[in-house]
mmCIF file of C-alpha atoms in Angstrom:
data_model
loop_
_atom_site.group_PDB
_atom_site.id
_atom_site.type_symbol
_atom_site.label_atom_id
_atom_site.label_comp_id
_atom_site.label_asym_id
_atom_site.label_seq_id
_atom_site.Cartn_x
_atom_site.Cartn_y
_atom_site.Cartn_z
ATOM 1 C CA MET A 1 81.247 94.479 116.842
ATOM 2 C CA ARG A 2 84.690 93.286 116.348
ATOM 3 C CA GLY A 3 87.673 95.629 117.381
ATOM 4 C CA LEU A 4 91.108 95.556 115.522
ATOM 5 C CA TYR A 5 94.425 96.338 117.229
ATOM 6 C CA ARG A 6 97.068 97.125 115.252
ATOM 7 C CA ARG A 7 89.520 73.704 84.994
ATOM 8 C CA CYS A 8 90.239 77.038 83.688
ATOM 9 C CA SER A 9 87.859 79.615 82.575
ATOM 10 C CA LEU A 10 88.355 83.229 81.914
ATOM 11 C CA TRP A 11 86.104 86.262 81.979
ATOM 12 C CA ARG A 12 87.416 89.815 80.855
ATOM 13 C CA THR A 13 86.429 93.377 81.638
ATOM 14 C CA GLY A 14 87.612 96.404 80.183
ATOM 15 C CA ARG A 15 89.468 96.755 76.871
ATOM 16 C CA GLU A 16 89.395 93.288 74.847
ATOM 17 C CA ALA A 17 92.942 91.985 74.270
ATOM 18 C CA PRO A 18 93.906 88.709 72.956
ATOM 19 C CA HIS A 19 94.080 85.579 75.393
ATOM 20 C CA SER A 20 97.723 84.696 74.344
ATOM 21 C CA LEU A 21 98.894 85.428 77.988
ATOM 22 C CA PHE A 22 97.527 82.217 79.368
ATOM 23 C CA PHE A 23 97.602 78.634 79.136
ATOM 24 C CA PHE A 24 94.231 76.796 79.556
ATOM 25 C CA SER A 25 95.261 73.129 80.485
ATOM 26 C CA ASN A 26 96.727 71.650 83.560
ATOM 27 C CA ALA A 27 98.737 69.401 81.034
ATOM 28 C CA LEU A 28 100.752 72.718 80.370
ATOM 29 C CA CYS A 29 101.033 73.799 84.008
ATOM 30 C CA THR A 30 104.595 73.270 85.473
ATOM 31 C CA ASP A 31 105.356 70.098 87.357
ATOM 32 C CA THR A 32 106.057 71.116 90.899
ATOM 33 C CA ASN A 33 107.597 67.574 91.671
ATOM 34 C CA ASN A 34 110.662 68.647 90.143
ATOM 35 C CA ILE A 35 111.313 72.316 89.341
ATOM 36 C CA ASP A 36 114.705 73.344 88.558
ATOM 37 C CA GLY A 37 116.016 70.341 90.263
ATOM 38 C CA VAL A 38 114.300 70.992 93.431
ATOM 39 C CA GLN A 39 112.341 68.062 94.587
ATOM 40 C CA GLY A 40 108.979 69.073 95.767
ATOM 41 C CA SER A 41 106.687 67.643 98.480
ATOM 42 C CA ARG A 42 104.254 64.795 97.682
ATOM 43 C CA ILE A 43 102.741 64.805 101.099
ATOM 44 C CA LYS A 44 99.025 65.855 101.167
ATOM 45 C CA VAL A 45 98.049 67.923 104.254
ATOM 46 C CA PHE A 46 95.191 69.857 102.919
ATOM 47 C CA ASP A 47 92.026 68.558 101.241
ATOM 48 C CA ARG A 48 92.085 70.989 98.183
ATOM 49 C CA HIS A 49 88.618 69.934 97.069
ATOM 50 C CA PHE A 50 87.182 70.895 100.595
ATOM 51 C CA ARG A 51 89.111 73.982 100.240
ATOM 52 C CA ARG A 52 87.238 74.928 96.974
ATOM 53 C CA LYS A 53 83.880 74.355 99.059
ATOM 54 C CA GLN A 54 85.370 76.689 101.909
ATOM 55 C CA LEU A 55 85.913 79.351 99.527
ATOM 56 C CA ASP A 56 82.442 79.102 97.866
ATOM 57 C CA ARG A 57 80.989 79.444 101.133
ATOM 58 C CA ALA A 58 82.910 82.458 101.883
ATOM 59 C CA ALA A 59 81.933 84.130 98.730
ATOM 60 C CA TRP A 60 78.301 83.999 100.121
ATOM 61 C CA LEU A 61 79.047 84.957 103.706
ATOM 62 C CA MET A 62 82.044 87.595 103.313
ATOM 63 C CA ARG A 63 81.364 91.012 104.620
ATOM 64 C CA SER A 64 81.646 93.963 102.242
ATOM 65 C CA LYS A 65 84.463 95.293 104.261
ATOM 66 C CA ASP A 66 86.180 93.332 107.235
ATOM 67 C CA SER A 67 88.732 95.525 109.130
ATOM 68 C CA PHE A 68 91.157 92.580 109.655
ATOM 69 C CA VAL A 69 91.549 91.511 105.886
ATOM 70 C CA ASP A 70 91.447 95.162 104.834
ATOM 71 C CA ALA A 71 94.243 95.899 107.218
ATOM 72 C CA VAL A 72 96.507 92.859 105.744
ATOM 73 C CA ALA A 73 95.647 93.965 102.041
ATOM 74 C CA GLU A 74 96.609 97.400 102.757
ATOM 75 C CA ASN A 75 99.842 96.563 104.300
ATOM 76 C CA LEU A 76 100.546 94.069 101.436
ATOM 77 C CA LEU A 77 99.828 96.686 98.994
ATOM 78 C CA ASP A 78 101.819 99.311 100.683
ATOM 79 C CA ARG A 79 104.897 97.298 99.519
ATOM 80 C CA LEU A 80 104.221 98.518 96.113
ATOM 81 C CA GLU A 81 104.653 102.144 97.107
ATOM 82 C CA ASP A 82 108.046 101.403 98.116
ATOM 83 C CA CYS A 83 109.063 100.371 94.778
ATOM 84 C CA LYS A 84 109.968 102.886 91.903
ATOM 85 C CA LYS A 85 109.531 100.061 89.433
ATOM 86 C CA THR A 86 106.201 99.761 87.860
ATOM 87 C CA PHE A 87 104.132 96.539 86.985
ATOM 88 C CA PRO A 88 102.200 96.693 84.030
ATOM 89 C CA THR A 89 100.817 93.254 84.395
ATOM 90 C CA ALA A 90 100.008 91.531 87.472
ATOM 91 C CA LEU A 91 98.572 88.441 88.860
ATOM 92 C CA CYS A 92 96.594 88.183 91.850
ATOM 93 C CA LEU A 93 96.278 84.563 93.513
ATOM 94 C CA GLY A 94 93.461 83.023 95.622
ATOM 95 C CA GLY A 95 92.815 84.373 98.924
ATOM 96 C CA GLN A 96 91.326 87.653 99.709
ATOM 97 C CA LEU A 97 90.983 88.794 96.020
ATOM 98 C CA GLU A 98 88.228 91.421 96.461
ATOM 99 C CA ALA A 99 89.974 93.199 99.213
ATOM 100 C CA VAL A 100 92.942 93.401 97.259
ATOM 101 C CA ARG A 101 91.263 94.768 94.037
ATOM 102 C CA ARG A 102 89.330 97.311 96.188
ATOM 103 C CA LEU A 103 92.372 98.676 97.981
ATOM 104 C CA LEU A 104 94.530 98.703 94.849
ATOM 105 C CA HIS A 105 94.021 102.549 94.196
ATOM 106 C CA GLY A 106 96.439 102.536 91.266
ATOM 107 C CA ARG A 107 99.528 101.535 93.250
ATOM 108 C CA GLY A 108 102.197 99.805 91.054
ATOM 109 C CA ALA A 109 100.846 101.282 88.030
ATOM 110 C CA ILE A 110 99.264 98.167 86.981
ATOM 111 C CA GLU A 111 97.557 98.036 83.624
ATOM 112 C CA LYS A 112 96.451 94.480 83.457
ATOM 113 C CA LEU A 113 95.215 92.604 86.285
ATOM 114 C CA ILE A 114 94.523 88.759 86.198
ATOM 115 C CA MET A 115 92.628 87.624 89.383
ATOM 116 C CA MET A 116 92.521 84.015 89.959
ATOM 117 C CA SER A 117 90.950 81.702 92.527
ATOM 118 C CA ALA A 118 90.205 78.073 93.201
ATOM 119 C CA SER A 119 86.540 79.038 93.672
ATOM 120 C CA TYR A 120 84.210 79.671 90.673
ATOM 121 C CA ASP A 121 81.776 81.508 93.106
ATOM 122 C CA MET A 122 84.754 83.806 94.591
ATOM 123 C CA VAL A 123 85.821 84.704 91.276
ATOM 124 C CA LYS A 124 82.003 85.554 90.543
ATOM 125 C CA LEU A 125 81.951 87.975 93.588
ATOM 126 C CA CYS A 126 85.127 89.550 92.324
ATOM 127 C CA ARG A 127 83.667 90.041 88.796
ATOM 128 C CA ASN A 128 80.354 91.393 90.111
ATOM 129 C CA ALA A 129 82.484 93.771 92.619
ATOM 130 C CA GLU A 130 84.586 95.148 89.814
ATOM 131 C CA ARG A 131 81.791 96.793 88.095
ATOM 132 C CA GLU A 132 81.369 99.073 91.020
ATOM 133 C CA LEU A 133 84.913 100.258 90.482
ATOM 134 C CA GLN A 134 84.645 102.719 87.607
ATOM 135 C CA THR A 135 87.518 105.034 88.728
ATOM 136 C CA GLU A 136 90.374 102.988 87.524
ATOM 137 C CA ASN A 137 91.308 102.107 83.973
ATOM 138 C CA ILE A 138 92.572 98.686 84.634
ATOM 139 C CA GLU A 139 91.976 95.789 82.169
ATOM 140 C CA THR A 140 90.839 92.930 84.507
ATOM 141 C CA SER A 141 90.597 89.199 83.865
ATOM 142 C CA PHE A 142 89.121 86.832 86.030
ATOM 143 C CA MET A 143 90.290 82.972 86.061
ATOM 144 C CA VAL A 144 89.443 79.866 87.871
ATOM 145 C CA GLY A 145 92.536 78.091 88.671
ATOM 146 C CA ASP A 146 94.510 76.188 91.428
ATOM 147 C CA GLU A 147 97.575 77.908 93.162
ATOM 148 C CA GLU A 148 99.361 74.414 93.155
ATOM 149 C CA PHE A 149 99.137 74.358 89.254
ATOM 150 C CA LEU A 150 99.361 77.816 87.837
ATOM 151 C CA PRO A 151 97.648 77.793 84.336
ATOM 152 C CA VAL A 152 99.981 80.958 83.307
ATOM 153 C CA LYS A 153 102.841 81.113 80.825
ATOM 154 C CA GLU A 154 106.278 81.481 81.955
ATOM 155 C CA SER A 155 107.619 85.045 82.197
ATOM 156 C CA SER A 156 104.420 86.399 81.403
ATOM 157 C CA VAL A 157 103.577 88.824 84.357
ATOM 158 C CA ASP A 158 105.679 91.507 86.248
ATOM 159 C CA LEU A 159 104.068 91.097 89.476
ATOM 160 C CA VAL A 160 102.357 88.110 91.349
ATOM 161 C CA LEU A 161 100.342 89.076 94.790
ATOM 162 C CA SER A 162 98.837 86.617 97.036
ATOM 163 C CA CYS A 163 96.786 87.847 100.280
ATOM 164 C CA LEU A 164 96.122 85.074 102.730
ATOM 165 C CA GLY A 165 95.946 82.006 100.342
ATOM 166 C CA LEU A 166 99.097 80.487 99.881
ATOM 167 C CA HIS A 167 99.389 78.930 103.468
ATOM 168 C CA TRP A 168 96.670 76.568 102.176
ATOM 169 C CA THR A 169 98.725 74.713 99.362
ATOM 170 C CA ASN A 170 100.327 71.432 100.168
ATOM 171 C CA ASP A 171 103.244 72.198 98.526
ATOM 172 C CA LEU A 172 104.232 75.793 99.342
ATOM 173 C CA PRO A 173 107.734 75.855 97.729
ATOM 174 C CA GLY A 174 106.518 74.475 94.589
ATOM 175 C CA ALA A 175 103.724 77.126 94.400
ATOM 176 C CA MET A 176 106.372 79.576 94.972
ATOM 177 C CA ILE A 177 108.609 78.380 92.351
ATOM 178 C CA GLN A 178 105.743 78.318 89.844
ATOM 179 C CA CYS A 179 105.064 82.086 90.988
ATOM 180 C CA ARG A 180 108.825 82.881 90.163
ATOM 181 C CA LEU A 181 108.664 81.366 86.758
ATOM 182 C CA ALA A 182 105.490 83.033 85.948
ATOM 183 C CA LEU A 183 107.441 86.337 86.719
ATOM 184 C CA LYS A 184 109.589 88.311 84.044
ATOM 185 C CA PRO A 185 112.917 88.933 84.718
ATOM 186 C CA ASP A 186 113.034 91.496 87.708
ATOM 187 C CA GLY A 187 109.275 90.739 88.552
ATOM 188 C CA LEU A 188 108.136 91.158 91.855
ATOM 189 C CA PHE A 189 106.490 88.442 94.274
ATOM 190 C CA LEU A 190 104.433 89.830 96.978
ATOM 191 C CA ALA A 191 102.528 87.452 99.693
ATOM 192 C CA ALA A 192 100.943 87.663 102.974
ATOM 193 C CA ILE A 193 100.216 84.169 104.849
ATOM 194 C CA LEU A 194 99.173 83.385 108.268
ATOM 195 C CA GLY A 195 102.158 82.439 110.562
ATOM 196 C CA GLY A 196 102.055 79.598 113.242
ATOM 197 C CA GLU A 197 101.028 81.760 116.223
ATOM 198 C CA THR A 198 97.789 82.436 114.732
ATOM 199 C CA LEU A 199 94.726 81.549 116.649
ATOM 200 C CA LYS A 200 97.115 80.311 119.499
ATOM 201 C CA GLU A 201 94.192 81.002 122.081
ATOM 202 C CA LEU A 202 91.840 78.808 120.031
ATOM 203 C CA ARG A 203 94.382 75.929 119.808
ATOM 204 C CA ILE A 204 94.848 76.065 123.626
ATOM 205 C CA ALA A 205 91.019 75.996 124.204
ATOM 206 C CA CYS A 206 90.544 73.136 121.852
ATOM 207 C CA THR A 207 93.147 71.043 123.313
ATOM 208 C CA VAL A 208 91.902 71.601 126.756
ATOM 209 C CA ALA A 209 88.342 70.815 126.031
ATOM 210 C CA GLN A 210 89.206 67.728 123.747
ATOM 211 C CA MET A 211 91.196 66.306 126.704
ATOM 212 C CA GLU A 212 88.535 66.838 129.348
ATOM 213 C CA ARG A 213 85.588 65.706 127.183
ATOM 214 C CA GLU A 214 87.091 63.031 124.892
ATOM 215 C CA GLY A 215 90.247 61.977 126.604
ATOM 216 C CA GLY A 216 92.357 62.864 123.541
ATOM 217 C CA ILE A 217 92.995 65.276 120.828
ATOM 218 C CA SER A 218 92.667 65.635 117.240
ATOM 219 C CA PRO A 219 93.739 68.538 114.941
ATOM 220 C CA ARG A 220 91.151 71.293 114.965
ATOM 221 C CA VAL A 221 93.240 74.281 113.437
ATOM 222 C CA SER A 222 95.516 73.779 110.510
ATOM 223 C CA PRO A 223 99.202 73.980 110.830
ATOM 224 C CA LEU A 224 100.915 76.865 109.501
ATOM 225 C CA ALA A 225 104.534 78.229 108.719
ATOM 226 C CA GLN A 226 106.708 79.520 111.149
ATOM 227 C CA VAL A 227 108.542 82.967 110.638
ATOM 228 C CA ARG A 228 112.007 81.128 110.456
ATOM 229 C CA ASP A 229 110.595 79.080 107.581
ATOM 230 C CA ALA A 230 109.672 82.084 105.639
ATOM 231 C CA GLY A 231 113.168 83.273 104.379
ATOM 232 C CA ASN A 232 114.082 79.680 103.630
ATOM 233 C CA LEU A 233 110.971 79.148 101.333
ATOM 234 C CA LEU A 234 111.806 82.256 99.316
ATOM 235 C CA THR A 235 115.439 81.112 98.974
ATOM 236 C CA ARG A 236 114.540 77.681 98.353
ATOM 237 C CA ALA A 237 111.927 78.861 95.516
ATOM 238 C CA GLY A 238 114.858 80.814 93.901
ATOM 239 C CA PHE A 239 113.793 84.470 94.561
ATOM 240 C CA THR A 240 116.478 86.898 95.096
ATOM 241 C CA LEU A 241 116.694 89.911 97.486
ATOM 242 C CA PRO A 242 114.329 87.950 99.843
ATOM 243 C CA GLY A 243 112.420 90.140 102.472
ATOM 244 C CA VAL A 244 110.347 88.706 105.436
ATOM 245 C CA ASP A 245 108.486 90.779 108.138
ATOM 246 C CA VAL A 246 105.768 89.919 110.523
ATOM 247 C CA ASP A 247 102.549 91.827 111.720
ATOM 248 C CA GLU A 248 100.312 90.650 114.647
ATOM 249 C CA PHE A 249 96.787 91.654 114.926
ATOM 250 C CA VAL A 250 94.520 90.987 117.962
ATOM 251 C CA VAL A 251 90.807 90.891 116.926
ATOM 252 C CA ARG A 252 88.221 90.912 119.728
ATOM 253 C CA TYR A 253 84.907 89.236 119.591
ATOM 254 C CA PRO A 254 81.816 89.095 121.648
ATOM 255 C CA SER A 255 82.328 85.225 122.060
ATOM 256 C CA ALA A 256 83.935 82.097 120.303
ATOM 257 C CA LEU A 257 81.218 81.493 118.097
ATOM 258 C CA ASP A 258 81.597 84.998 116.650
ATOM 259 C CA LEU A 259 85.191 84.053 116.009
ATOM 260 C CA ILE A 260 84.154 80.837 114.331
ATOM 261 C CA GLU A 261 81.749 82.705 112.289
ATOM 262 C CA HIS A 262 84.399 85.175 111.112
ATOM 263 C CA LEU A 263 86.832 82.443 110.148
ATOM 264 C CA ARG A 264 83.918 80.797 108.081
ATOM 265 C CA ALA A 265 83.250 84.230 106.153
ATOM 266 C CA MET A 266 87.247 84.508 105.455
ATOM 267 C CA GLY A 267 87.237 81.084 104.217
ATOM 268 C CA GLU A 268 89.776 79.864 107.215
ATOM 269 C CA THR A 269 88.265 77.141 108.934
ATOM 270 C CA ASN A 270 90.095 73.570 109.053
ATOM 271 C CA ALA A 271 90.639 71.980 105.868
ATOM 272 C CA LEU A 272 92.962 69.406 106.849
ATOM 273 C CA LEU A 273 92.932 66.052 104.711
ATOM 274 C CA GLN A 274 92.688 63.965 107.792
ATOM 275 C CA ARG A 275 90.437 66.197 109.899
ATOM 276 C CA ASN A 276 87.858 64.763 112.301
ATOM 277 C CA THR A 277 84.566 65.726 110.544
ATOM 278 C CA ILE A 278 82.588 65.223 113.607
ATOM 279 C CA LEU A 279 82.420 67.842 116.440
ATOM 280 C CA LYS A 280 80.496 66.863 119.532
ATOM 281 C CA ARG A 281 78.204 69.452 121.165
ATOM 282 C CA ASP A 282 79.702 69.090 124.683
ATOM 283 C CA THR A 283 83.276 69.577 123.271
ATOM 284 C CA ALA A 284 82.210 72.674 121.162
ATOM 285 C CA LEU A 285 80.588 74.255 124.190
ATOM 286 C CA ALA A 286 83.530 73.255 126.342
ATOM 287 C CA THR A 287 85.725 74.995 124.262
ATOM 288 C CA ALA A 288 83.886 78.125 124.325
ATOM 289 C CA ALA A 289 83.636 78.211 128.007
ATOM 290 C CA ILE A 290 87.266 77.354 128.558
ATOM 291 C CA TYR A 291 88.150 80.076 125.864
ATOM 292 C CA ASP A 292 86.014 82.648 127.878
ATOM 293 C CA SER A 293 87.493 81.427 131.189
ATOM 294 C CA MET A 294 91.062 81.534 130.158
ATOM 295 C CA PHE A 295 91.247 84.644 127.580
ATOM 296 C CA ALA A 296 88.165 86.975 128.058
ATOM 297 C CA THR A 297 88.960 90.498 129.029
ATOM 298 C CA GLU A 298 87.511 92.910 131.403
ATOM 299 C CA ASP A 299 85.051 94.045 128.864
ATOM 300 C CA GLY A 300 83.733 90.554 128.329
ATOM 301 C CA THR A 301 85.130 89.959 124.842
ATOM 302 C CA ILE A 302 87.616 87.533 123.869
ATOM 303 C CA PRO A 303 90.810 88.135 121.693
ATOM 304 C CA ALA A 304 92.077 86.103 118.984
ATOM 305 C CA THR A 305 95.661 86.353 117.642
ATOM 306 C CA PHE A 306 96.456 86.461 114.085
ATOM 307 C CA GLN A 307 100.112 86.591 112.982
ATOM 308 C CA VAL A 308 100.651 87.612 109.305
ATOM 309 C CA ILE A 309 103.987 86.856 107.616
ATOM 310 C CA TYR A 310 104.633 89.131 104.821
ATOM 311 C CA MET A 311 107.177 87.632 102.021
ATOM 312 C CA THR A 312 108.886 89.703 99.173
ATOM 313 C CA GLY A 313 111.091 88.377 96.500
ATOM 314 C CA TRP A 314 112.180 89.273 93.045
ATOM 315 C CA ARG A 315 112.909 87.109 89.952
ATOM 316 C CA ASP A 316 116.652 87.203 89.047
ATOM 317 C CA HIS A 317 118.013 90.049 86.659
ATOM 318 C CA PRO A 318 121.466 91.560 85.796
ATOM 319 C CA SER A 319 120.568 94.930 87.085
ATOM 320 C CA GLN A 320 119.880 93.514 90.844
ATOM 321 C CA GLN A 321 122.233 94.201 93.649
ATOM 322 C CA ARG A 322 124.624 91.187 93.901
ATOM 323 C CA ALA A 323 127.424 90.115 96.515
ATOM 324 C CA LYS A 324 130.918 90.658 95.533
ATOM 325 C CA ARG A 325 132.926 87.733 94.690
ATOM 326 C CA ARG A 326 134.684 86.152 97.415
ATOM 327 C CA GLY A 327 138.202 87.459 97.609
ATOM 328 C CA SER A 328 137.596 90.547 95.546
ATOM 329 C CA ALA A 329 137.814 93.006 98.536
ATOM 330 C CA THR A 330 140.376 95.878 98.074
ATOM 331 C CA VAL A 331 140.691 97.117 101.715
ATOM 332 C CA SER A 332 141.660 94.630 104.704
ATOM 333 C CA PHE A 333 139.719 94.588 108.142
ATOM 334 C CA GLN A 334 143.148 95.221 109.438
ATOM 335 C CA ASP A 335 143.491 98.515 107.852
ATOM 336 C CA ILE A 336 139.881 99.270 108.929
ATOM 337 C CA GLN A 337 140.756 98.476 112.386
ATOM 338 C CA LYS A 338 143.820 100.519 112.385
ATOM 339 C CA GLN A 339 141.876 103.625 111.050
ATOM 340 C CA PHE A 340 139.020 103.587 113.453
ATOM 341 C CA GLY A 341 140.455 101.478 116.335
ATOM 342 C CA SER A 342 142.976 104.273 116.984
ATOM 343 C CA GLU A 343 139.941 106.813 117.480
ATOM 344 C CA THR A 344 138.748 104.820 120.142
#
């Protein structure tokens, strides 16, 4: 038992409505290589085809309730309660769709929800789970699509949500720019991604084991964004009023093998394009032994750190707060110093 610290097709349920909200062809998707004059990345880090297979497998292995995933989804959705604005139409991208839908509980006053994943099996899982949610009158649509090529019209949704999905995109700035373009003016972008400190214990154990057994190292854990990069990503994507905050979760497992099984069930195993597809038995056993010897606690469990970065951004709108024009101040700092400096 773990302990917790801290191709497009469409299905629709609920009331029928026209499908004019969506484009259904990659030819109509935004070109992420040059959006709003920003040159996108052409470097391919992740194998998107293999990533789709990971999600297919996760759809079959996924637990009905996962304490870590539920905590992240709950923290992400809590941010909707901080907004007085309502979001009639929302798009939920990839990642942990089922947890977001199950824990939504009417937050954001969402009337139409589009759930999209690159995995057909994951979408099917969410569709089947939707039948058990009879208490909320939300018109829900299901779409198979890629986060790197959003098949959504510009200015068509009020809210874009992504829970533990966008960190697998090859061009994260480009994907976020497409999310901004999909939003209506004054629309909200909310995302949770895994940060660079995630699975630091596993990285260390893998490195030591490979050096001992193979005389060299190859990447076994996917690269992730650092906290300092998140604000720059929001600004580069053109979001206004950007906000970034971080949570760190420590999940305890009976062994390293249980950790790997949990990562598979979440669809969070290695998807690097240039990954080593062969893991020797000796190296795997050495990794588990080193992990246990270096990080095991008194009760025999091993900790695994998950750093979650939450990003918030808005599409530009005239009603939003703006910085005053430079030189428009009516009070000088000298006057302020004279007024408050004399009191001290």
